mmCIF file of C-alpha atoms and ligand atoms in Angstrom:
data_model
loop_
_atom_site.group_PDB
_atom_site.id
_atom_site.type_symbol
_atom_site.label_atom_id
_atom_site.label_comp_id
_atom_site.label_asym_id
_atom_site.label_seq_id
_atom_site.Cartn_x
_atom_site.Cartn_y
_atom_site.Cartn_z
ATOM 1 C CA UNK C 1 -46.197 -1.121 60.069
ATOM 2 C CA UNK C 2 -46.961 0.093 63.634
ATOM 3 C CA UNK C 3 -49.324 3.234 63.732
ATOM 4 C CA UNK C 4 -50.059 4.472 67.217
ATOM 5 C CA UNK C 5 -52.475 8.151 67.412
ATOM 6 C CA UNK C 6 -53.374 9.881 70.447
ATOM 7 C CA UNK C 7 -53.126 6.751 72.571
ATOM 8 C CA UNK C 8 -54.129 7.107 76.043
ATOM 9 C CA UNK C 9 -54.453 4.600 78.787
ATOM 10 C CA UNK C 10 -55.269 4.672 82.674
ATOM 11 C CA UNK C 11 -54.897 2.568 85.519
ATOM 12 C CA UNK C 12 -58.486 2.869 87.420
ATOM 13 C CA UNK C 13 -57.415 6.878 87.926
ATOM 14 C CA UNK C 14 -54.175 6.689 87.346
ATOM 15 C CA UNK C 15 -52.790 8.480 83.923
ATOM 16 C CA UNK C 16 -50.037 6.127 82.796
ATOM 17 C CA UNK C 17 -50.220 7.413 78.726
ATOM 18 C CA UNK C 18 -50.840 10.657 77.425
ATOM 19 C CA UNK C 19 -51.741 11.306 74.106
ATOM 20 C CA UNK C 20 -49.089 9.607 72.374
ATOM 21 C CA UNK C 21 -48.274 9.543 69.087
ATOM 22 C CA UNK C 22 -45.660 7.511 66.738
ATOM 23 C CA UNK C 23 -45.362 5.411 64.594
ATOM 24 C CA UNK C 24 -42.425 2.609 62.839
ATOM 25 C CA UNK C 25 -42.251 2.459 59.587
ATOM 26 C CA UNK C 26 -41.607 -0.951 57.800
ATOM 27 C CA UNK C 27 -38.102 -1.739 58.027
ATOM 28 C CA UNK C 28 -37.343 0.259 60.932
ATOM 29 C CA UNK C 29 -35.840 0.438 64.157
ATOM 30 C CA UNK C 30 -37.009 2.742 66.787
ATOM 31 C CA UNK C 31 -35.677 2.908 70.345
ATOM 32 C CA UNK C 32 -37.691 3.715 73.142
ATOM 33 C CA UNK C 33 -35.992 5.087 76.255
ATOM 34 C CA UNK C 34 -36.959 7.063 79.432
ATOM 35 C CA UNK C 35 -36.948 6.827 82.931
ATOM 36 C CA UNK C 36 -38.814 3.564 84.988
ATOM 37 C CA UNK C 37 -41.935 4.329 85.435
ATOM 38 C CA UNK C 38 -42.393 6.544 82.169
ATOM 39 C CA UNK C 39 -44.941 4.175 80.619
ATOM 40 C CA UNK C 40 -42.604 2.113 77.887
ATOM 41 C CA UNK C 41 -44.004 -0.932 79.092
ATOM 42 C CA UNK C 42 -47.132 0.189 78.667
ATOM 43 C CA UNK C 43 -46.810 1.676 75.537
ATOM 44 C CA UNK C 44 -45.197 -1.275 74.015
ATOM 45 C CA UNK C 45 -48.083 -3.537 75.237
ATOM 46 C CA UNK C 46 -50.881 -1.548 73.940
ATOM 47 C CA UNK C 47 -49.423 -2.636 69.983
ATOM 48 C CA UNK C 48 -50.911 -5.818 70.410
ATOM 49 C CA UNK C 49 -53.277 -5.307 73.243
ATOM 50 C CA UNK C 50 -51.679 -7.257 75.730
ATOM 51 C CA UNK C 51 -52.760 -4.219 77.370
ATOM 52 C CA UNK C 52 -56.326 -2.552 76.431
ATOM 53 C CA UNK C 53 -56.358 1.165 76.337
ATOM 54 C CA UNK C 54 -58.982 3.902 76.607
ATOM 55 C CA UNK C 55 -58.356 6.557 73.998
ATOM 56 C CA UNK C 56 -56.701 6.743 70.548
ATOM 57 C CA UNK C 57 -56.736 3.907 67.850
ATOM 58 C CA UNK C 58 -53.138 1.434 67.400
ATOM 59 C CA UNK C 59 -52.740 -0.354 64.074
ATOM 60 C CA UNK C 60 -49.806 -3.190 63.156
ATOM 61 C CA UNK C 61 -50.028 -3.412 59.433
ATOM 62 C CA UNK C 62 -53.596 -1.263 58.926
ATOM 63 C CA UNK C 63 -55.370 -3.635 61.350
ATOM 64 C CA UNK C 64 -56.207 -2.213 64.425
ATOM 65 C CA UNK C 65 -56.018 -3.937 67.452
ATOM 66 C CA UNK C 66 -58.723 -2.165 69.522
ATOM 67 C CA UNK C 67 -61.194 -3.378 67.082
ATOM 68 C CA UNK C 68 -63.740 -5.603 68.401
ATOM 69 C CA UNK C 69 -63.330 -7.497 65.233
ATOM 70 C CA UNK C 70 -60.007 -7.983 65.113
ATOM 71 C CA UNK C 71 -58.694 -11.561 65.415
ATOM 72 C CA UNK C 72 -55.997 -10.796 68.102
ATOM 73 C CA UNK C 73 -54.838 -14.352 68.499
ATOM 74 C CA UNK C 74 -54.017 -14.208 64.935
ATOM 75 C CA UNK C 75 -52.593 -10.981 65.041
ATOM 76 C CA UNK C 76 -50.550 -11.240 68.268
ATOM 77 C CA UNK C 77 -48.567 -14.441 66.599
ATOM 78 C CA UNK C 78 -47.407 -12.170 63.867
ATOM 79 C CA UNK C 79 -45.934 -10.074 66.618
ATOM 80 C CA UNK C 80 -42.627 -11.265 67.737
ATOM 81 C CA UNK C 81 -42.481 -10.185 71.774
ATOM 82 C CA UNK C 82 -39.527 -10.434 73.784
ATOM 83 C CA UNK C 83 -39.688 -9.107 77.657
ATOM 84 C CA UNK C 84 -36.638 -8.654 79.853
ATOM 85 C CA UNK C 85 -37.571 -12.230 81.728
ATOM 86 C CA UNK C 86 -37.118 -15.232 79.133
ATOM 87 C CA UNK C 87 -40.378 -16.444 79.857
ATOM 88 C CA UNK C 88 -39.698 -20.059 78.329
ATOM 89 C CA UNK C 89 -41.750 -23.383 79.010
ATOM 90 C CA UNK C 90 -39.040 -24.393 81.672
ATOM 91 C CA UNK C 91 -40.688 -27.760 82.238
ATOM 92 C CA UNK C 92 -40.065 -27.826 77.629
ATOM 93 C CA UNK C 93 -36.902 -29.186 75.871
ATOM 94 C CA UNK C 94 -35.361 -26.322 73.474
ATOM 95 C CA UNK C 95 -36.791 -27.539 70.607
ATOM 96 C CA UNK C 96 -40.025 -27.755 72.579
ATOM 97 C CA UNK C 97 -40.145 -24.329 73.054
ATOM 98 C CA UNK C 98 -39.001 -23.155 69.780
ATOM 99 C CA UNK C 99 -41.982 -25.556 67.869
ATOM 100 C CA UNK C 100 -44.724 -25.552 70.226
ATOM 101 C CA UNK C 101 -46.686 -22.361 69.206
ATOM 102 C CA UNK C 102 -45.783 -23.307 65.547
ATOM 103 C CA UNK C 103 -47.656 -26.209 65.435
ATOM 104 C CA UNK C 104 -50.590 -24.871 67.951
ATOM 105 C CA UNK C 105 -50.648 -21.910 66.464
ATOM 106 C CA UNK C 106 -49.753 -21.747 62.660
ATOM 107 C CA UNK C 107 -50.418 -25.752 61.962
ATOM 108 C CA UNK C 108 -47.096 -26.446 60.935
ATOM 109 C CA UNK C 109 -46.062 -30.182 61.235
ATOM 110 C CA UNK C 110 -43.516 -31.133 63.854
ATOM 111 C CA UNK C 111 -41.018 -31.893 61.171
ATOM 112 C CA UNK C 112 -41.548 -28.439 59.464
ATOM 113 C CA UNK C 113 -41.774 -26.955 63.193
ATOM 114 C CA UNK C 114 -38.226 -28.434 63.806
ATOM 115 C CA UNK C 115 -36.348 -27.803 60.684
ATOM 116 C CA UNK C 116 -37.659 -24.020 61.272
ATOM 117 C CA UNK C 117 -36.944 -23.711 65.055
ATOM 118 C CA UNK C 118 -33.440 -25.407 64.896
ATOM 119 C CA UNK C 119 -32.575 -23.267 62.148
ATOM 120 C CA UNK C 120 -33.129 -20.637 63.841
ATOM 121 C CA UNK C 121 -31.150 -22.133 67.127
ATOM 122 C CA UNK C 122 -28.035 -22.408 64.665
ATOM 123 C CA UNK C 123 -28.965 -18.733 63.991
ATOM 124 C CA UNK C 124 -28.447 -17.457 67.531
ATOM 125 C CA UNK C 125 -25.137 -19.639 67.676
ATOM 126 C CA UNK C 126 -27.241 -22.638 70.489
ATOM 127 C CA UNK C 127 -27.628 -25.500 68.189
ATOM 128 C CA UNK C 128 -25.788 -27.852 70.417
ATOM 129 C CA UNK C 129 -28.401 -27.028 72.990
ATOM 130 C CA UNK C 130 -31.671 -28.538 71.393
ATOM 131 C CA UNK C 131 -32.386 -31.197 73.654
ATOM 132 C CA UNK C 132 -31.872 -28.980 77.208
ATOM 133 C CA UNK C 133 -34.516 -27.649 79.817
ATOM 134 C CA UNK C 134 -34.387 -23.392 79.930
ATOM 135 C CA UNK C 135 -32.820 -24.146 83.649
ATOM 136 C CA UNK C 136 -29.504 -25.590 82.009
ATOM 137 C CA UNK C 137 -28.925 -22.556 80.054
ATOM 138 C CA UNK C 138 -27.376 -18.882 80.738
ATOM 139 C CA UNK C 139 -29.686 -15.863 80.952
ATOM 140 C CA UNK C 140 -28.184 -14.749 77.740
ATOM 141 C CA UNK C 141 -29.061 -18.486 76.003
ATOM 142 C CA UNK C 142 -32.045 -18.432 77.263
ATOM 143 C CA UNK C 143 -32.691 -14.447 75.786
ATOM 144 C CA UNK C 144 -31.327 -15.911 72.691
ATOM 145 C CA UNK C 145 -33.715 -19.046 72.373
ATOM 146 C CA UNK C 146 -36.795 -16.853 73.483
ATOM 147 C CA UNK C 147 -35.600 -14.533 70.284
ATOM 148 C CA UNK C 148 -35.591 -17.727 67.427
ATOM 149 C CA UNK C 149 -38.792 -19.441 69.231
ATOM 150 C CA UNK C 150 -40.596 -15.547 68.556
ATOM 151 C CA UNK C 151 -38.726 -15.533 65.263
ATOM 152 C CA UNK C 152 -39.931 -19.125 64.082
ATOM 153 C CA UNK C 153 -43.357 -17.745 63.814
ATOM 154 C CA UNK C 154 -42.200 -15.453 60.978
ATOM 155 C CA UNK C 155 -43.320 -12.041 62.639
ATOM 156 C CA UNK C 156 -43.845 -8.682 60.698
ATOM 157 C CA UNK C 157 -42.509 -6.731 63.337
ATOM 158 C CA UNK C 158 -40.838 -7.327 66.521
ATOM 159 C CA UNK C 159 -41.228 -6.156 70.076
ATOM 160 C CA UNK C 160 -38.358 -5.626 72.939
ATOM 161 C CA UNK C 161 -38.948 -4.655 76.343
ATOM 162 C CA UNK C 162 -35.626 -4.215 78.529
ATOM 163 C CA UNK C 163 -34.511 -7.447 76.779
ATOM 164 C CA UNK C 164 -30.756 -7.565 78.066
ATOM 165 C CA UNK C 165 -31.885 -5.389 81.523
ATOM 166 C CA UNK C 166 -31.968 -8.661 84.056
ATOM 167 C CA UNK C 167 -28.649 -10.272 82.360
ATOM 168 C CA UNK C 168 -25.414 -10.114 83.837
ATOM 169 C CA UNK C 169 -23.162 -7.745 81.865
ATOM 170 C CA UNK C 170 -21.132 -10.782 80.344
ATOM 171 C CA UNK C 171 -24.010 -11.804 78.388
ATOM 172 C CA UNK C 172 -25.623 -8.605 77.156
ATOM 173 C CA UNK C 173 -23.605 -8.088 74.254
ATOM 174 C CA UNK C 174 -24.240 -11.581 73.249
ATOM 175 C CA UNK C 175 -27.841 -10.946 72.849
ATOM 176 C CA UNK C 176 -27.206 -7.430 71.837
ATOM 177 C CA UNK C 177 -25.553 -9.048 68.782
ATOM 178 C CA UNK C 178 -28.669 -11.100 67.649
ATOM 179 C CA UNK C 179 -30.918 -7.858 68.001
ATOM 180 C CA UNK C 180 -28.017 -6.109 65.427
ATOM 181 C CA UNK C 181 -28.400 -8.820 63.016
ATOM 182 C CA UNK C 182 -31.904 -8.585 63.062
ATOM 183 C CA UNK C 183 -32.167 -4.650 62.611
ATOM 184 C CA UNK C 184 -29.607 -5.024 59.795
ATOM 185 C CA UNK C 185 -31.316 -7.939 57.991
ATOM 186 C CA UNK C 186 -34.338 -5.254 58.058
ATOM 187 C CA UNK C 187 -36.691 -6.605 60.659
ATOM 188 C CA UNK C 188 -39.144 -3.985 62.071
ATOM 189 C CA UNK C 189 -38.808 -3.383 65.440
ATOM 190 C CA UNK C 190 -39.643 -1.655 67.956
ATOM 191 C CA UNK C 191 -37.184 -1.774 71.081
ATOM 192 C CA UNK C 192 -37.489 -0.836 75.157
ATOM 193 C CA UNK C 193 -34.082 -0.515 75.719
ATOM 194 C CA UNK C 194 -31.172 1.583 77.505
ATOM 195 C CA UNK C 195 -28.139 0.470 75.872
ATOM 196 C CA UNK C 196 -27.361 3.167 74.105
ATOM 197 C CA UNK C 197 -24.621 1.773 72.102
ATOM 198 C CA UNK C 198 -27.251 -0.813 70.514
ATOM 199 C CA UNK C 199 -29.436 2.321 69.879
ATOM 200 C CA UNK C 200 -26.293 4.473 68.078
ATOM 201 C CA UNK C 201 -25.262 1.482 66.061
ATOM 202 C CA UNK C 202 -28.877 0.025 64.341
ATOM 203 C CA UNK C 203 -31.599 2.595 65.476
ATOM 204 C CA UNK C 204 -33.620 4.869 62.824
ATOM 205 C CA UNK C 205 -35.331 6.591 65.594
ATOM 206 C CA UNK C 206 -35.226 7.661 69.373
ATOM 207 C CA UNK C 207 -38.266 7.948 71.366
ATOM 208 C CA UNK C 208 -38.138 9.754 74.949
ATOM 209 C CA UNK C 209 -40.837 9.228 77.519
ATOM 210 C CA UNK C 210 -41.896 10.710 80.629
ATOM 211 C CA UNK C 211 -44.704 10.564 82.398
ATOM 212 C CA UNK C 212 -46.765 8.858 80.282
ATOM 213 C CA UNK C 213 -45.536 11.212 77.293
ATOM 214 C CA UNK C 214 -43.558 10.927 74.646
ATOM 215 C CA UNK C 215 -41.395 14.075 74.801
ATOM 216 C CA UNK C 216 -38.991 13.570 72.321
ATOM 217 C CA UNK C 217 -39.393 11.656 69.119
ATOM 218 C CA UNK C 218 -36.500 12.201 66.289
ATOM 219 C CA UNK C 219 -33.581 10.607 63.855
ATOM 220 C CA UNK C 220 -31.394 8.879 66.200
ATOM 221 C CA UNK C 221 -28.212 11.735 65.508
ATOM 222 C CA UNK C 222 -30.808 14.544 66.126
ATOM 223 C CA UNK C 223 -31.766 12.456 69.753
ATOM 224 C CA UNK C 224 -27.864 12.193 70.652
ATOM 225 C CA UNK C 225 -26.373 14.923 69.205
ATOM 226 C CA UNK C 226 -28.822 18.186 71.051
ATOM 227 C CA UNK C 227 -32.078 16.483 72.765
ATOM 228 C CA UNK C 228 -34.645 18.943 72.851
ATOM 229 C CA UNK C 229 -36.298 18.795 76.441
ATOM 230 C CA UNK C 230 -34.212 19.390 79.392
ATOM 231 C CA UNK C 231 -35.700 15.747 80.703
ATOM 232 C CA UNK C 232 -33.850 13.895 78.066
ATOM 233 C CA UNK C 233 -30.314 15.881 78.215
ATOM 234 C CA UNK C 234 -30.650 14.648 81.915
ATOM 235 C CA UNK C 235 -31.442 11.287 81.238
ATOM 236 C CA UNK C 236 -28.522 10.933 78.177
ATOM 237 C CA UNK C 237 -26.426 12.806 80.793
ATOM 238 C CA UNK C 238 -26.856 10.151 83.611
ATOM 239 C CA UNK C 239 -26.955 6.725 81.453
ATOM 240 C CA UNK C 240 -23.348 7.950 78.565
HETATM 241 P P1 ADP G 1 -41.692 1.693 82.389
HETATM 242 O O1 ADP G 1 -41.738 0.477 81.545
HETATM 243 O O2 ADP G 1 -41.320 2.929 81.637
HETATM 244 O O3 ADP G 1 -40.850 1.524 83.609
HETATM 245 P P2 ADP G 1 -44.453 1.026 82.954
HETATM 246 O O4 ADP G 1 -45.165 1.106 81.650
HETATM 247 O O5 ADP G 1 -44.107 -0.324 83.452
HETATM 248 O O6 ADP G 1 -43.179 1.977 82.908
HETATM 249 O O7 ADP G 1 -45.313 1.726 84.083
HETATM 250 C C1 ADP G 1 -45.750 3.061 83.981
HETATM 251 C C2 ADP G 1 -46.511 3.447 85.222
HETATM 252 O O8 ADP G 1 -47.695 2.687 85.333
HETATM 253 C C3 ADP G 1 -45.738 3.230 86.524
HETATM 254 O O9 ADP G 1 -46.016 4.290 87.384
HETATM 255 C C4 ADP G 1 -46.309 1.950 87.054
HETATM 256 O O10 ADP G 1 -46.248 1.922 88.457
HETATM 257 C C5 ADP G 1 -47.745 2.005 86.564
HETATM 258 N N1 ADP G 1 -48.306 0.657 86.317
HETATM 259 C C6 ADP G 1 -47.776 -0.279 85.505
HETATM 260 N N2 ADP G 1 -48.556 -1.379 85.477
HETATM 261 C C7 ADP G 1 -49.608 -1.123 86.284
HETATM 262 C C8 ADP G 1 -50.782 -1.857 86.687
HETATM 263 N N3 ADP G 1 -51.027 -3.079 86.205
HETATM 264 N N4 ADP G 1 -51.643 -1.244 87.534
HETATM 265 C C9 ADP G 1 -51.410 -0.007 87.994
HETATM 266 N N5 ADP G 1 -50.336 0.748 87.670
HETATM 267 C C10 ADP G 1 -49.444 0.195 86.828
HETATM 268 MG MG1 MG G 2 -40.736 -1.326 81.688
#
């Protein structure tokens, strides 16, 4: 589903990805993990080119995204994208923000757009919420509605950056437990993430970066059980 090859990517002279190689297979749920600054942002981005690289080719189901030709709009709302900050339409209702990009985007009508989006609100357990502003709710509603508004445009695969990293601990698991549901119903996805607990219960794979690199890459019991590189027995060492 997600193919990256010898993807490398600098900031004016500044190395930030190193040949990197990976890729998630339909179905699957990879971790990625490292220390800040290691590039997981960055590498996350680059699957649908909300970041442009310089070297190496990425493709989300065999269409890749550095192609000129490529339709990234269209691509990019098959992409489900969650970052650590909700980033909902505060000044939107709920339900605006969970139907919005479904009618703008995929044409839906507003009644098709709602049925979907407060499905999807009953989903993540907030369907008394519907009519609130994103002010009114917790961090972890909030995570939760910014998950079913990028689920209502049926992706293929989905992306997580640091999802539960700016919630207070209280609410993490709450979120956690959507992200479970979703690996288990067998969404693709592709997850930024230190909680190591989510990562022993749902991943397939680990993936360990530093520096730009990815320096370890295996079956999650391989990853926790002996990490190859000295980095990564560190970093398990520091965050278990
Ligand atoms: P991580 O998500 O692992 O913490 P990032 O992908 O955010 O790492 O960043 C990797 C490196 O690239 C860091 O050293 C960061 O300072 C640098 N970086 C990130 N974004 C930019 C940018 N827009 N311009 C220049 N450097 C950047
Ligand atoms: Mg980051």
């Amino acid at each position: 589903m997600i193919d990256i090859k010898n993807l490398s990517k600098w900031y004016g002279s500044f190395q930030v990805l190193t040949d990197c190689t990976t890729s998630v297979k339909k179905g699957e749920v990879v971790v990625v993990c490292g220390p800040s600054g290691s590039g997981k942002s960055t590498l996350i981005k680059c699957v649908n080119m909300l970041e442009p690289f310089q070297q190496g080719t990425v493709t989300v189901d065999g269409i890749s995204v550095g192609d000129p030709k490529t339709n990234l709009p269209k691509l990019r709302s098959r992409v489900g994208m969650v970052f650590q900050h909700f980033e909902l339409f505060p000044h939107l209702t709920i339900t605006q923000n969970l139907t919005l990009a479904q009618m703008k985007v995929l044409g839906r009508s507003r009644e098709e757009a709602e049925t979907k989006g407060l499905g999807l609100l009953e989903r993540v357990g907030l369907k008394a919420q519907a009519k609130k502003f994103p002010g009114q709710l917790s961090g972890g509603q909030q995570q939760r509605v910014a998950i079913a508004r990028a689920l209502s445009m049926d992706p293929i695969c989905m992306l997580f950056d640091e999802p539960t990293s700016a919630l207070d601990p209280e609410m993490i698991n709450e979120v956690l437990d959507v992200m479970v549901e979703l690996a288990q119903e067998g969404m693709t996805m592709m997850c930024v993430t230190h909680e190591m607990g989510f990562a022993r219960k749902v991943a397939d794979r680990v993936i360990f970066m530093d520096q730009g690199k990815i320096v370890e890459d295996c079956k999650k019991d391989d990853f926790f059980g002996s990490p190859r590189s000295d980095r990564a027995q560190l970093f398990l060492s520091k965050i278990l």
